[in-house]
Coordinates of C-alpha atoms and ligand atoms in Angstrom, one line a residue:
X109 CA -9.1 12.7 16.6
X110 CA -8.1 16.3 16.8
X111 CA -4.7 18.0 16.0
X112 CA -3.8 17.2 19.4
X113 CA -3.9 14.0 19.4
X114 CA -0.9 11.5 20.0
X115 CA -0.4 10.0 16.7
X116 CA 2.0 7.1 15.4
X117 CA 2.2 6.3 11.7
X118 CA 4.0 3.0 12.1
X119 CA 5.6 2.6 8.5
X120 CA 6.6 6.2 8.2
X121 CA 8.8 5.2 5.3
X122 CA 6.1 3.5 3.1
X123 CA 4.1 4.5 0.4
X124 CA 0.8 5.0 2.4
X125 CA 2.7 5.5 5.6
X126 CA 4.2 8.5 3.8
X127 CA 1.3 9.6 2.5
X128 CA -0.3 9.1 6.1
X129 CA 2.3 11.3 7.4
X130 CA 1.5 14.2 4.5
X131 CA -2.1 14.0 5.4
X132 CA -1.9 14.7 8.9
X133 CA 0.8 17.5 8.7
X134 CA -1.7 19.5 5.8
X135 CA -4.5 19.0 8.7
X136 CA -2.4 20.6 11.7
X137 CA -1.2 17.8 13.6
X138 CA 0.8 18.6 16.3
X139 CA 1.8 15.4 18.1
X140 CA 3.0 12.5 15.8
X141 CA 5.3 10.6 17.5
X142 CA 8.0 8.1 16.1
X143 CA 8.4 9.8 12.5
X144 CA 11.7 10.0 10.5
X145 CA 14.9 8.6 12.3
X146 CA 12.5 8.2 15.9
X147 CA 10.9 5.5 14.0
X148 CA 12.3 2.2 16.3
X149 CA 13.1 -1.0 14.2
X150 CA 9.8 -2.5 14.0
X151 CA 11.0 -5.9 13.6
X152 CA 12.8 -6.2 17.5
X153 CA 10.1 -6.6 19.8
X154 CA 12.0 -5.1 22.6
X155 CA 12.3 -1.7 21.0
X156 CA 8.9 -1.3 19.7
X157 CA 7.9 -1.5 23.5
X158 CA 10.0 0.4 24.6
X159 CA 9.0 3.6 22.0
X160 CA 5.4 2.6 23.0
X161 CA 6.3 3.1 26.8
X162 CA 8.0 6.4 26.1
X163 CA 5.7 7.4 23.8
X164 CA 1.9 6.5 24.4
X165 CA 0.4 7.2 21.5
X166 CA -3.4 7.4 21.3
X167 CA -4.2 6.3 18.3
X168 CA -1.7 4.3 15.3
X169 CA -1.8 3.7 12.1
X170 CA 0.2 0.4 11.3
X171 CA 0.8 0.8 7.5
X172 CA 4.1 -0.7 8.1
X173 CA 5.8 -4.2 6.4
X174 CA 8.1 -4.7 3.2
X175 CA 6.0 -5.1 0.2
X176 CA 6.7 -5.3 -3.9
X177 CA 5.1 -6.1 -6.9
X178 CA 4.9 -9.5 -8.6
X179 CA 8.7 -10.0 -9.4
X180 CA 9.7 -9.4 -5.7
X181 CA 6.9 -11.4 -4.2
X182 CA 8.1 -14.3 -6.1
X183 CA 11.5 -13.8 -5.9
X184 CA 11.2 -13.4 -1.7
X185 CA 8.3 -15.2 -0.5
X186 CA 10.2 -15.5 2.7
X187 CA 11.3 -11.8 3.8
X188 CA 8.2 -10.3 2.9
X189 CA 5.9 -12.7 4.4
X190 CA 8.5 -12.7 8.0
X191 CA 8.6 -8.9 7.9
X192 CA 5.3 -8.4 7.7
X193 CA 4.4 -11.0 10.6
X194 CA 7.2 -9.8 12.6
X195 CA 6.0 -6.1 12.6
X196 CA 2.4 -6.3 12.6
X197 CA 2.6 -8.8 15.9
X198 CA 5.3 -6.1 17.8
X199 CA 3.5 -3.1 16.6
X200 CA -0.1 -4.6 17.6
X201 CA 0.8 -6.3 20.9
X202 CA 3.2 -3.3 22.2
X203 CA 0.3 -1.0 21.3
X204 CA -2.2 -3.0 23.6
X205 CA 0.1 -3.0 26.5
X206 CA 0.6 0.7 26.3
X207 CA -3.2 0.9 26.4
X208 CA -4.0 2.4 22.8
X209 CA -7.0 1.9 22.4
X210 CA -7.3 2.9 19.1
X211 CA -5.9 1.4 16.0
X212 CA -6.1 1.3 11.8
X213 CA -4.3 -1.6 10.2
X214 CA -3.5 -2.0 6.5
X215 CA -4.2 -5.0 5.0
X216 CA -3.9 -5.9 1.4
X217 CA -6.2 -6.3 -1.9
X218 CA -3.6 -9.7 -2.8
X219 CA -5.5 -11.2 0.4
X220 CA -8.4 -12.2 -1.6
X221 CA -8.8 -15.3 -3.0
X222 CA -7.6 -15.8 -6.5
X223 CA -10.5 -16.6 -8.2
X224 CA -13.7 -14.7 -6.6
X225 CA -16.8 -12.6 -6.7
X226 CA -15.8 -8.9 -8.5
X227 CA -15.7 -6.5 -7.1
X228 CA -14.3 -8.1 -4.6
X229 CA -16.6 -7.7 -0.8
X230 CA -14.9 -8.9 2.6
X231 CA -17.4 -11.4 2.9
X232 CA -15.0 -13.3 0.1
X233 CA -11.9 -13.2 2.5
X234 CA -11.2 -17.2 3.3
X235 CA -13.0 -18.5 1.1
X236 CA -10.5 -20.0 -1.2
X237 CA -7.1 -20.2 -2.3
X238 CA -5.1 -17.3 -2.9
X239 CA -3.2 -16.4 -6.1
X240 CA 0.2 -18.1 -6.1
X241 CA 2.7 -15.4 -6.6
X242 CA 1.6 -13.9 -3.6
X243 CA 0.4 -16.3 -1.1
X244 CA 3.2 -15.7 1.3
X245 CA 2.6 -12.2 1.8
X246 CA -1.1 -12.5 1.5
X247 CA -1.3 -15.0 4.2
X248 CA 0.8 -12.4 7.0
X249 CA -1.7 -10.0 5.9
X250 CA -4.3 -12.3 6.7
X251 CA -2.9 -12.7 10.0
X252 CA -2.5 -9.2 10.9
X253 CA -6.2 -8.3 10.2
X254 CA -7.0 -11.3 12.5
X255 CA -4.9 -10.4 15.0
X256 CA -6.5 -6.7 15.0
X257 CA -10.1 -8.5 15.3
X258 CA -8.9 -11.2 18.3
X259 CA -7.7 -8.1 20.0
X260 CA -10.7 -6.1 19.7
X261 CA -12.6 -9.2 21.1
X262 CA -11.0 -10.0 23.6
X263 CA -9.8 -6.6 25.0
X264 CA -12.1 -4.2 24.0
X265 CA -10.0 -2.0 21.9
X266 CA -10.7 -0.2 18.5
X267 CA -8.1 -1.8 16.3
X268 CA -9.2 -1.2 12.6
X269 CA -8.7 -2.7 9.8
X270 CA -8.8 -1.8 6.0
X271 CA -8.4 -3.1 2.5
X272 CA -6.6 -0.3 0.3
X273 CA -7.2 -0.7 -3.5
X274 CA -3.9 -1.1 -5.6
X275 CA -1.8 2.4 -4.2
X276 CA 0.6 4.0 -6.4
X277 CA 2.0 7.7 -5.5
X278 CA 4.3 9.7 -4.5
X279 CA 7.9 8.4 -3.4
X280 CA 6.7 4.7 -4.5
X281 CA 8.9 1.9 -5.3
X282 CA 10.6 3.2 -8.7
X283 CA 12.9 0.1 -9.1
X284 CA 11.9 -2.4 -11.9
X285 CA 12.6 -5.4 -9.4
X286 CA 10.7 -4.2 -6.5
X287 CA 8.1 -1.7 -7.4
X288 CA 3.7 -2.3 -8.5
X289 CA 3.2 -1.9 -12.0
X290 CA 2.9 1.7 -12.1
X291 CA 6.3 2.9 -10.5
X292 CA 7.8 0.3 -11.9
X293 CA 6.6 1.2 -15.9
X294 CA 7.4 4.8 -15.2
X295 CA 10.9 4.2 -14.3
X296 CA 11.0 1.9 -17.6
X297 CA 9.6 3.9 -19.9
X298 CA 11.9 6.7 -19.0
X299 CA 14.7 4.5 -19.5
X300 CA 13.4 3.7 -22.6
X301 CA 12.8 7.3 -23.8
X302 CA 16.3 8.5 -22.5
X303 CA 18.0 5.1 -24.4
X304 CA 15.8 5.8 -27.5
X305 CA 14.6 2.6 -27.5
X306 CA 11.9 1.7 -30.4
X307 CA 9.6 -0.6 -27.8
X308 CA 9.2 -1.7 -24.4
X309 CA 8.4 -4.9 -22.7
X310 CA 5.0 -5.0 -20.7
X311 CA 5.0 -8.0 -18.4
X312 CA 2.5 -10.8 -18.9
X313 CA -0.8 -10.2 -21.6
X314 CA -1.7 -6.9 -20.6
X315 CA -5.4 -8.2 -19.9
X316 CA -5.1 -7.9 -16.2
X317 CA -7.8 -5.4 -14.7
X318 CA -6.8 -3.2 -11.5
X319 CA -8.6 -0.7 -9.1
X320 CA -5.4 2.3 -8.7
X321 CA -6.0 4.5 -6.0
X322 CA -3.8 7.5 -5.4
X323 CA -1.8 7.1 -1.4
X324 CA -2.7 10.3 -0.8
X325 CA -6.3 9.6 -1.2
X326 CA -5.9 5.9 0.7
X327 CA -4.3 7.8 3.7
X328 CA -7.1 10.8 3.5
X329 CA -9.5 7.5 3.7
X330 CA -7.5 6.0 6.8
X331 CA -8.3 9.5 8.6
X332 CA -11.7 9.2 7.8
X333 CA -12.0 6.1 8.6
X334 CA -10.5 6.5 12.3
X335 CA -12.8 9.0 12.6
X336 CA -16.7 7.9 11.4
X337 CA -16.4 4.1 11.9
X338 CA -16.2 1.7 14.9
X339 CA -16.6 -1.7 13.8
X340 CA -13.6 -3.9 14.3
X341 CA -15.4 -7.1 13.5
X342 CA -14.4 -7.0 10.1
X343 CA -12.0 -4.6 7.4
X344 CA -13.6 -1.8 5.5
X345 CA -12.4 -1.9 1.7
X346 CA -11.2 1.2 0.6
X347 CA -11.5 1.6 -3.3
X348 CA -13.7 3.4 -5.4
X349 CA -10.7 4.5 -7.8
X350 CA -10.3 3.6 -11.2
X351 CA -10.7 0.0 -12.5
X352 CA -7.9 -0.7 -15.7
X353 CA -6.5 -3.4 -17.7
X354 CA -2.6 -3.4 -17.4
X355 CA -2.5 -2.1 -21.2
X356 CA -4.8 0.7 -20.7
X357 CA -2.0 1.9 -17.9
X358 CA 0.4 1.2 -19.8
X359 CA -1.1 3.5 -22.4
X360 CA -1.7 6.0 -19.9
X361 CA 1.8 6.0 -18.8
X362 CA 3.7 6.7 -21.7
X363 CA 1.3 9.2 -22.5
X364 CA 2.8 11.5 -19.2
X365 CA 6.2 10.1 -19.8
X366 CA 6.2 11.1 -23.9
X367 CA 7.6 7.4 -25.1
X368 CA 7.3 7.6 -28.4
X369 CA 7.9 3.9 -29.0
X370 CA 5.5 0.7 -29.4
X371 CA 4.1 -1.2 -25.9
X372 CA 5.0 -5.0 -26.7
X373 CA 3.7 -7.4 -24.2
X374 CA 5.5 -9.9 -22.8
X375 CA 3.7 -12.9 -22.4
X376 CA 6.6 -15.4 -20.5
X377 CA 5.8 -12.9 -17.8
X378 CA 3.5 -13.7 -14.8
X379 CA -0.5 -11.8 -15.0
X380 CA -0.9 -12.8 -11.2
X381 CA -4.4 -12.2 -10.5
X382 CA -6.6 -11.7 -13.1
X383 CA -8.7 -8.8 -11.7
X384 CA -8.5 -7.0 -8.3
X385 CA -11.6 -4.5 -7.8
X386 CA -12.9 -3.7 -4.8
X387 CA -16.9 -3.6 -3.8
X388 CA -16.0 -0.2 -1.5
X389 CA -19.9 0.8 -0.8
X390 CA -19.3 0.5 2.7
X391 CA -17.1 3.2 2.7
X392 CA -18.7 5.3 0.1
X393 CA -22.1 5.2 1.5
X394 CA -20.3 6.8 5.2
X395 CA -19.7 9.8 3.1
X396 CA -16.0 9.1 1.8
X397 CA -15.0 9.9 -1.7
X398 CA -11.3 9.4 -3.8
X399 CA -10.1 13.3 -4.5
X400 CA -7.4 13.0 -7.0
X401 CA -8.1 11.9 -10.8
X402 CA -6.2 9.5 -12.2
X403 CA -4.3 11.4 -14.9
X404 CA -3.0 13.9 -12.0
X405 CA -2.3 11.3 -9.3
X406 CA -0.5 9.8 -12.0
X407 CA 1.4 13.1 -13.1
X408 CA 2.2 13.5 -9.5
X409 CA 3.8 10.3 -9.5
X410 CA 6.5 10.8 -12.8
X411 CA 7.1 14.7 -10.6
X412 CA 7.8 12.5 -7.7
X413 CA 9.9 10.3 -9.8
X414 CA 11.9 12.7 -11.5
X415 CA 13.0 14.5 -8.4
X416 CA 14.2 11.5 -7.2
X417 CA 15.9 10.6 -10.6
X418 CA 17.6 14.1 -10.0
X419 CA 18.5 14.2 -6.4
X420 CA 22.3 14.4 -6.7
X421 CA 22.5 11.6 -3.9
X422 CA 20.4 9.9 -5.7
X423 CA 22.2 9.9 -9.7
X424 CA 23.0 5.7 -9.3
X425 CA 21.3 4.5 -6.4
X426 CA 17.8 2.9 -7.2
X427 CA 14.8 4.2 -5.6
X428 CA 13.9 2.4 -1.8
X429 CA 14.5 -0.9 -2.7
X430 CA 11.8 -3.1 -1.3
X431 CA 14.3 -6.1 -0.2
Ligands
GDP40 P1 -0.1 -7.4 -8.5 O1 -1.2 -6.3 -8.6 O2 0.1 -7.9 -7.1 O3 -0.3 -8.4 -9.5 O4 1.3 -6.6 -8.8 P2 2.0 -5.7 -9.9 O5 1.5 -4.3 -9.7 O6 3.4 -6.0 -9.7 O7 1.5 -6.3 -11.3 C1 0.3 -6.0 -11.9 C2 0.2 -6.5 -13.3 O8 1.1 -5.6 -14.1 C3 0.8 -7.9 -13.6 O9 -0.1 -8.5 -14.5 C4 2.2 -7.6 -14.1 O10 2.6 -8.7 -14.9 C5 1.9 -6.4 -15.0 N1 3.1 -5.6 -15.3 C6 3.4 -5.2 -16.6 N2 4.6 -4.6 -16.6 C7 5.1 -4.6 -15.3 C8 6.2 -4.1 -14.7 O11 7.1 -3.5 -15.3 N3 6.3 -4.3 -13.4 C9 5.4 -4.9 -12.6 N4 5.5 -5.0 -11.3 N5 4.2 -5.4 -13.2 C10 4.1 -5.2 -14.5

């Protein structure tokens, strides 16, 4: 790719589609299509191709589909795991018959079996069941990444696929009900701090491990990706950030937020999976390497959530609600 290219960050709105979109303005790039309002609703079919006709992008990233954290996937099962089928299948299929030939899909980290090798290599995908709370959402996941392999076989094309590591960043999901465990603590502990509150609740044991990776550094990966790797056959896992049990971010958290009071955790809470790492050598050994440390990636994150918090149109309403 260079700063000419036709690009399409299908997802615009979403964490790493955002991010995507951050990335490739900071590099120059001149032609992305279908960003903001011009983004068609990827869910109806009929306008996808359409914006693909009109369009023609030459290359897409598809980072788009509802997603949450472990209260919304068990609370909808159904919208997330229909969204994400629905827009992956009109995104993918309109993108072939406008002859892209070049494609990068993001899949998830939940579409690993629950209990398997760690870190966890691609080699482990479908090989046994996945963890309950998210198995709905896993399993469109699933689907996309073989759809993006069926249509490289078949046709020819370049449609990519990775495995991001947990993302947290910039413009996340702040809302308790919706939003990973690290917008979703920020926006609690603040409350907390603001109320005075002597504690706060931390869902499930705490004992959970986790590989965080900053968007901005899973999109800077997508770019690279796109640009030194051609196998289709199979994702790339895109990790190599840091690997923490839930209490250890928790500490880390109220650290940059200042809550003074005590992390209790709550064990009538789901853990959901009990470690998600990714084995990223792969990628590392092409030359790619995470940029941002964790303590500012995660002090970029409380910025981002504060200016939100302050936005005057924003004083009462909560943070892009996942569903
Ligand atoms: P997961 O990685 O798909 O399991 O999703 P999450 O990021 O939502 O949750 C990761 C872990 O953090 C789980 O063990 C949660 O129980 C735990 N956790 C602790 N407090 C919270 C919270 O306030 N929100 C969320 N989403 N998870 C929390």
């Amino acid at each position: 790719m260079d700063a000419n290219t036709r690009v399409f960050v299908a997802g615009g709105d979403t964490l790493i589609g955002a991010a995507l979109l951050r990335q490739l303005d900071n590099r120059g790039f001149t032609n992305v299509v279908g960003r903001g309002e011009d983004e068609p609703d990827l869910r109806d079919a009929h306008a996808v191709e359409t914006f693909f006709a009109e369009t023609r992008p030459e290359c897409v990233f598809l980072a788009a589909g509802r997603s949450g954290g472990i209260k919304c996937n068990q609370e909808h099962p159904a919208q997330l795991m229909l969204d994400n089928l629905l827009v992956q299948t009109n995104v993918v299929k309109a993108a072939h018959e406008a002859g892209v030939q070049d494609l990068l899909y993001l899949a998830s980290s939940c579409s690993y079996p629950k209990h398997t090798e760690q870190p966890m290599r691609v080699e482990s995908l479908f090989t046994d069941k996945l963890e309950p709370t998210n198995e709905a959402y896993a399993t469109a996941k699933l689907a996309g990444l073989v759809l993006c392999q069926a249509y490289s076989r078949e046709y020819g094309r370049r449609y990519l696929q990775c495995i991001p590591a947990n993302a947290f960043g910039i413009e996340d999901d702040f809302t308790p009900e919706g939003g990973h465990v690290i917008p979703a603590l920020f926006a609690r502990m603040h409350a907390a701090k603001e109320e005075g509150a002597d504690h706060i609740d931390i869902w499930g044991t705490g004992k959970p491990r986790r590989e965080f990776l900053f968007a901005d550094d899973i999109a800077d990966a997508c770019l690279f990706l796109v640009d030194n790797h051609s196998d289709a056959t199979a994702p790339v896992n895109v990790g190599g950030g840091d690997d923490l049990s839930i209490a250890e971010v928790a500490e880390a958290i109220k650290m940059v937020v200042g809550f003074p009071g005590e992390l209790r955790f709550d064990t009538s809470k789901p853990d959901g999976m009990p470690l998600k790492a990714l084995e990223s050598s792969q990628l590392l050994s092409l030359g790619w390497q995470p940029r941002t440390p964790f303590a500012v990636a995660l002090s970029e994150t409380y910025d981002s959530f504060l200016r939100h918090q302050n936005a005057p149109e924003n004083q009462n309403a909560p943070q892009r609600a996942v569903v």
